[in-house]
Coordinates of C-alpha atoms in Angstrom, one line a residue:
Chain A
X198 CA -8.1 31.5 -33.7
X199 CA -10.7 30.6 -30.7
X200 CA -9.6 29.2 -27.4
X201 CA -11.8 26.1 -28.2
X202 CA -10.2 25.8 -31.5
X203 CA -6.9 25.8 -30.0
X204 CA -7.9 23.1 -27.5
X205 CA -9.1 20.7 -30.3
X206 CA -6.0 21.1 -32.5
X207 CA -4.0 20.6 -29.5
X208 CA -5.8 17.5 -28.7
X209 CA -5.9 16.2 -32.2
X210 CA -1.9 16.8 -32.1
X211 CA -1.8 14.7 -28.9
X212 CA -4.0 12.0 -30.1
X213 CA -2.1 11.5 -33.2
X214 CA 1.3 11.3 -31.5
X215 CA 0.3 9.5 -28.3
X216 CA 3.2 7.8 -27.0
X217 CA 3.0 3.9 -27.7
X218 CA 3.9 1.4 -24.9
X219 CA 6.6 -1.3 -25.7
X220 CA 5.1 -4.5 -26.5
X221 CA 4.6 -6.9 -23.3
X222 CA 7.3 -9.5 -22.9
X223 CA 6.7 -13.0 -24.3
X224 CA 4.7 -15.2 -21.5
X225 CA 3.2 -12.1 -19.8
X226 CA 0.0 -13.7 -19.4
X227 CA 1.2 -17.0 -17.8
X228 CA 3.6 -14.9 -15.3
X229 CA 0.6 -12.9 -14.3
X230 CA -1.8 -15.9 -14.0
X231 CA 1.0 -17.6 -11.7
X232 CA 1.5 -14.6 -9.6
X233 CA -2.3 -14.1 -9.4
X234 CA -3.0 -17.6 -8.4
X235 CA 0.0 -17.6 -5.9
X236 CA -1.4 -14.6 -4.1
X237 CA -4.7 -16.1 -4.2
X238 CA -3.6 -19.2 -2.7
X239 CA -1.8 -17.1 0.2
X240 CA -4.8 -15.2 1.2
X241 CA -7.1 -17.9 2.6
X242 CA -4.3 -19.8 4.0
X243 CA -2.9 -16.7 5.9
X244 CA -4.2 -17.8 9.4
X245 CA -2.7 -21.4 8.8
X246 CA 0.5 -19.7 7.7
X247 CA 1.3 -18.0 10.6
X248 CA -0.2 -20.5 12.9
X249 CA 3.1 -22.4 13.4
X250 CA 4.9 -19.4 14.3
X251 CA 2.1 -18.5 16.9
X252 CA 2.7 -22.0 18.5
X253 CA 6.4 -21.8 18.4
X254 CA 6.0 -18.3 20.1
X255 CA 3.8 -19.6 22.8
X256 CA 5.9 -22.5 23.3
X257 CA 9.2 -20.4 23.6
X258 CA 7.3 -17.9 26.2
X259 CA 6.2 -21.0 28.3
X260 CA 9.9 -22.6 28.2
X261 CA 11.2 -19.2 29.4
X262 CA 8.8 -18.8 32.1
X263 CA 9.6 -22.3 33.3
X264 CA 13.3 -21.5 33.0
X265 CA 13.0 -18.3 35.0
X266 CA 11.1 -20.2 37.8
X267 CA 14.2 -22.2 38.6
X268 CA 12.4 -25.6 38.9
X269 CA 9.7 -23.9 41.0
X270 CA 12.2 -22.6 43.7
X271 CA 12.7 -18.9 44.1
X272 CA 15.0 -17.3 41.6
X273 CA 18.5 -15.8 42.8
X274 CA 16.8 -12.4 42.4
X275 CA 13.9 -13.2 44.7
X276 CA 16.3 -14.9 47.0
X277 CA 18.3 -11.8 47.6
X278 CA 15.2 -9.8 48.2
X279 CA 14.2 -12.4 50.8
X280 CA 17.6 -12.1 52.3
X281 CA 17.5 -8.4 52.7
X282 CA 14.0 -8.6 54.2
X283 CA 15.2 -11.3 56.6
X284 CA 18.1 -9.1 57.7
X285 CA 15.8 -6.0 58.1
X286 CA 13.4 -8.0 60.4
X287 CA 16.1 -9.6 62.4
X288 CA 17.8 -6.1 63.0
X289 CA 14.6 -4.5 63.8
X290 CA 13.6 -7.3 66.3
X291 CA 17.2 -7.2 67.9
X292 CA 16.7 -3.7 68.4
X293 CA 13.3 -4.0 70.2
X294 CA 14.7 -6.7 72.5
X295 CA 17.5 -4.7 73.3
X296 CA 15.4 -1.6 74.1
X297 CA 13.1 -3.7 76.6
X298 CA 12.0 -1.9 79.7
X299 CA 14.1 -2.3 83.0
X300 CA 11.1 -3.9 84.6
X301 CA 11.1 -6.7 81.9
X302 CA 14.6 -7.5 82.7
X303 CA 14.3 -7.4 86.5
X304 CA 10.9 -9.0 87.1
X305 CA 10.9 -12.8 87.1
X306 CA 9.3 -14.5 84.0
X307 CA 6.8 -16.3 86.1
X308 CA 5.2 -13.1 87.5
X309 CA 4.9 -11.8 84.0
X310 CA 3.2 -14.9 82.9
X311 CA 0.9 -14.7 85.8
X312 CA 0.1 -11.2 85.0
X313 CA -0.8 -12.0 81.4
X314 CA -2.9 -15.2 82.2
X315 CA -4.9 -13.2 84.7
X316 CA -5.1 -9.7 82.9
X317 CA -8.5 -8.2 83.0
X318 CA -10.1 -10.7 85.5
Chain B
X232 CA -21.4 -0.3 -26.1
X233 CA -19.5 -1.2 -22.9
X234 CA -18.4 -4.7 -22.6
X235 CA -19.7 -6.6 -19.6
X236 CA -18.5 -9.7 -18.0
X237 CA -21.7 -11.4 -19.3
X238 CA -19.7 -11.5 -22.6
X239 CA -17.2 -13.8 -21.0
X240 CA -16.9 -17.3 -19.6
X241 CA -16.1 -17.9 -15.9
X242 CA -13.1 -18.2 -13.6
X243 CA -9.6 -18.3 -15.3
X244 CA -11.2 -18.2 -18.8
X245 CA -13.0 -15.3 -17.9
X246 CA -9.8 -13.7 -16.6
X247 CA -8.0 -14.8 -19.8
X248 CA -10.9 -13.1 -21.9
X249 CA -10.3 -9.9 -19.9
X250 CA -6.6 -9.9 -20.1
X251 CA -6.6 -10.5 -24.0
X252 CA -8.9 -7.8 -24.6
X253 CA -7.9 -5.1 -22.1
X254 CA -4.3 -5.6 -21.4
X255 CA -3.2 -3.2 -24.3
X256 CA -5.6 -0.5 -22.6
X257 CA -4.0 -1.1 -19.1
X258 CA -0.6 -1.2 -20.4
X259 CA -1.1 2.1 -22.6
X260 CA -2.5 4.0 -19.2
X261 CA 0.2 2.7 -17.1
X262 CA 2.9 3.6 -19.7
X263 CA 1.4 7.3 -20.2
X264 CA 1.6 8.0 -16.5
X265 CA 4.4 6.0 -15.4
X266 CA 6.7 5.4 -18.3
X267 CA 8.5 2.1 -19.3
X268 CA 10.7 1.4 -16.6
X269 CA 8.5 -0.5 -14.1
X270 CA 5.7 -1.2 -16.8
X271 CA 5.8 -4.8 -16.8
X272 CA 5.7 -4.9 -12.9
X273 CA 2.6 -2.5 -12.9
X274 CA 0.7 -4.3 -15.6
X275 CA 1.2 -7.6 -13.3
X276 CA 0.0 -5.4 -10.4
X277 CA -3.0 -4.2 -12.3
X278 CA -4.1 -7.6 -13.3
X279 CA -3.7 -9.3 -9.8
X280 CA -6.0 -6.6 -8.7
X281 CA -8.4 -7.5 -11.5
X282 CA -8.0 -11.4 -10.8
X283 CA -9.0 -10.5 -7.1
X284 CA -11.9 -8.3 -7.8
X285 CA -13.4 -10.5 -11.0
X286 CA -15.4 -12.7 -8.9
X287 CA -17.1 -9.7 -7.1
X288 CA -17.5 -7.7 -10.2
X289 CA -21.1 -6.8 -11.0
X290 CA -22.0 -8.4 -14.4
X291 CA -24.0 -5.6 -15.6
X292 CA -21.2 -2.9 -14.8
X293 CA -18.9 -1.5 -17.6
X294 CA -15.5 -3.5 -17.3
X295 CA -13.8 -1.1 -19.4
X296 CA -14.2 1.8 -16.8
X297 CA -13.4 -0.5 -14.0
X298 CA -10.0 -1.6 -15.6
X299 CA -9.4 2.1 -16.4
X300 CA -9.9 2.8 -12.5
X301 CA -7.7 0.1 -11.3
X302 CA -4.9 0.8 -13.8
X303 CA -5.1 4.6 -13.1
X304 CA -4.9 4.1 -9.1
X305 CA -2.0 1.6 -9.7
X306 CA -0.2 4.2 -11.6
X307 CA -0.9 6.9 -9.4
X308 CA -0.1 4.9 -6.3
X309 CA 3.2 3.8 -8.0
X310 CA 3.9 7.6 -8.6
X311 CA 3.3 8.8 -5.0
X312 CA 5.4 5.8 -3.6
X313 CA 8.3 6.8 -6.1
X314 CA 8.0 10.6 -5.9
X315 CA 11.2 10.8 -4.0
X316 CA 13.1 8.6 -6.6
X317 CA 11.7 10.5 -9.4
X318 CA 12.9 13.7 -8.1
X319 CA 16.3 12.3 -8.6
X320 CA 15.9 10.2 -11.7
X321 CA 13.6 12.0 -14.2
X322 CA 10.8 9.8 -15.7
X323 CA 12.3 7.2 -18.0
X324 CA 12.4 7.7 -21.8
X325 CA 9.0 6.8 -23.3
X326 CA 10.4 5.9 -26.7
X327 CA 8.1 6.7 -29.8
X328 CA 6.0 4.2 -31.7
X329 CA 5.5 3.6 -35.5
X330 CA 5.5 6.4 -38.1
X331 CA 7.8 8.7 -40.1
X332 CA 10.6 11.0 -38.9
X333 CA 8.2 14.1 -38.8
X334 CA 5.5 11.8 -36.5
X335 CA 8.6 10.5 -34.4
X336 CA 9.7 14.1 -33.7
X337 CA 6.2 15.2 -32.6
X338 CA 5.7 11.9 -30.6
X339 CA 9.0 12.8 -28.9
X340 CA 7.5 16.2 -28.1
X341 CA 4.5 14.9 -26.6
X342 CA 6.6 12.5 -24.7
X343 CA 8.8 15.3 -23.2
X344 CA 5.6 17.4 -22.5
X345 CA 3.9 14.8 -20.6
X346 CA 7.1 14.6 -18.3
X347 CA 6.5 18.4 -17.4
X348 CA 2.9 17.6 -16.0
X349 CA 2.3 16.0 -12.6
X350 CA 1.0 12.4 -12.3
X351 CA -2.6 13.7 -11.8
X352 CA -2.3 15.7 -15.1
X353 CA -0.8 13.0 -16.9
X354 CA -3.7 10.7 -15.7
X355 CA -6.3 13.1 -16.9
X356 CA -4.6 13.7 -20.4
X357 CA -4.4 9.9 -20.7
X358 CA -8.0 9.3 -20.0
X359 CA -9.6 12.4 -21.4
X360 CA -7.4 12.7 -24.5
X361 CA -5.6 9.6 -25.4
X362 CA -8.4 7.4 -24.4
X363 CA -11.3 9.8 -25.3
X364 CA -13.3 9.3 -22.2
X365 CA -15.9 12.0 -21.5
X366 CA -15.3 14.4 -18.4
X367 CA -17.9 12.5 -16.6
X368 CA -16.3 8.9 -17.4
X369 CA -12.9 10.3 -16.5
X370 CA -14.3 11.8 -13.2
X371 CA -16.2 8.5 -12.6
X372 CA -12.8 6.6 -13.3
X373 CA -10.5 8.9 -10.8
X374 CA -13.1 9.1 -8.4
X375 CA -13.1 12.9 -8.6
X376 CA -15.6 15.7 -9.1
X377 CA -16.3 16.7 -12.9
X378 CA -15.0 20.2 -12.0
X379 CA -11.7 18.8 -10.6
X380 CA -11.1 16.8 -13.9
X381 CA -12.1 19.8 -16.1
X382 CA -9.7 22.0 -14.0
X383 CA -6.7 19.5 -14.4
X384 CA -7.4 19.1 -18.0
X385 CA -7.3 22.9 -18.6
X386 CA -4.0 23.3 -16.8
X387 CA -2.4 20.1 -18.4
X388 CA -3.6 21.3 -21.9
X389 CA -2.1 24.7 -21.0
X390 CA 1.1 23.2 -19.9
X391 CA 1.4 21.2 -22.9
X392 CA 0.4 24.0 -25.3
X393 CA 3.2 26.1 -23.6
X394 CA 5.7 23.7 -24.2
X395 CA 5.0 23.2 -27.6
X396 CA 5.1 26.9 -28.3
X397 CA 8.3 27.1 -26.4
X398 CA 9.9 24.3 -28.9
X399 CA 8.6 25.8 -31.9
X400 CA 5.7 23.1 -32.6
X401 CA 2.9 24.4 -34.4
X402 CA -0.4 23.3 -33.1

């Protein structure tokens, strides 16, 4: 028997005995229509559907930002940073003052002022 | 002669006409590729796609081919997504249809033979053998080259033939 003949016989056997699906459940069309209309109604309104969430998120971010600003005053974190900076500057300035040359300490202040005012003339 | 949307009314009436005429076809395609377990959900998914695509469907196009394409793609997508599940749970039973005992036996063999094929091979057998589409039509439906369809059909037939031989079914 030729290969083509075999294939034709096989196809005929398959067609004759093709599996039949179970019947559709009652009310299938109505269920599909409701689902289709529901999905279609959702699509154009997607923008508006998520709009309240976007507004709510923006509001929460704004509130959070205000809260962390501590009524416009520096937050505790920034206050701590300022304190450290102030301590550093005070220490450095103190050291500079303590390490002033001997002449500065011995010369009267007025003569220094005169020197500064007449400098370069 | 292919049925076109000119034959139908508009909007919901047109959708209902398409459903009434082509639901059995879509159901059969989905059933032969995916089995019975999720059939109703797959039919619904297919017709939701049809509902969405119907307004933009070209009136002079062949609606039957379009429905075959949507149903086949829906079935193959489902098989791909559920490949892991199917590896554990084999394809659900496809109960035989009407007919005598000998027919029921043959139908059972066809059902079991189909299970041995890949979803892509089942799609080709469904379209080319059960639905009697030409190679060209099946290739258009599956968006494949004709050679690919021929090749898949050849291997699917060979696999089915081998299965029948192993089980003593004379072709």
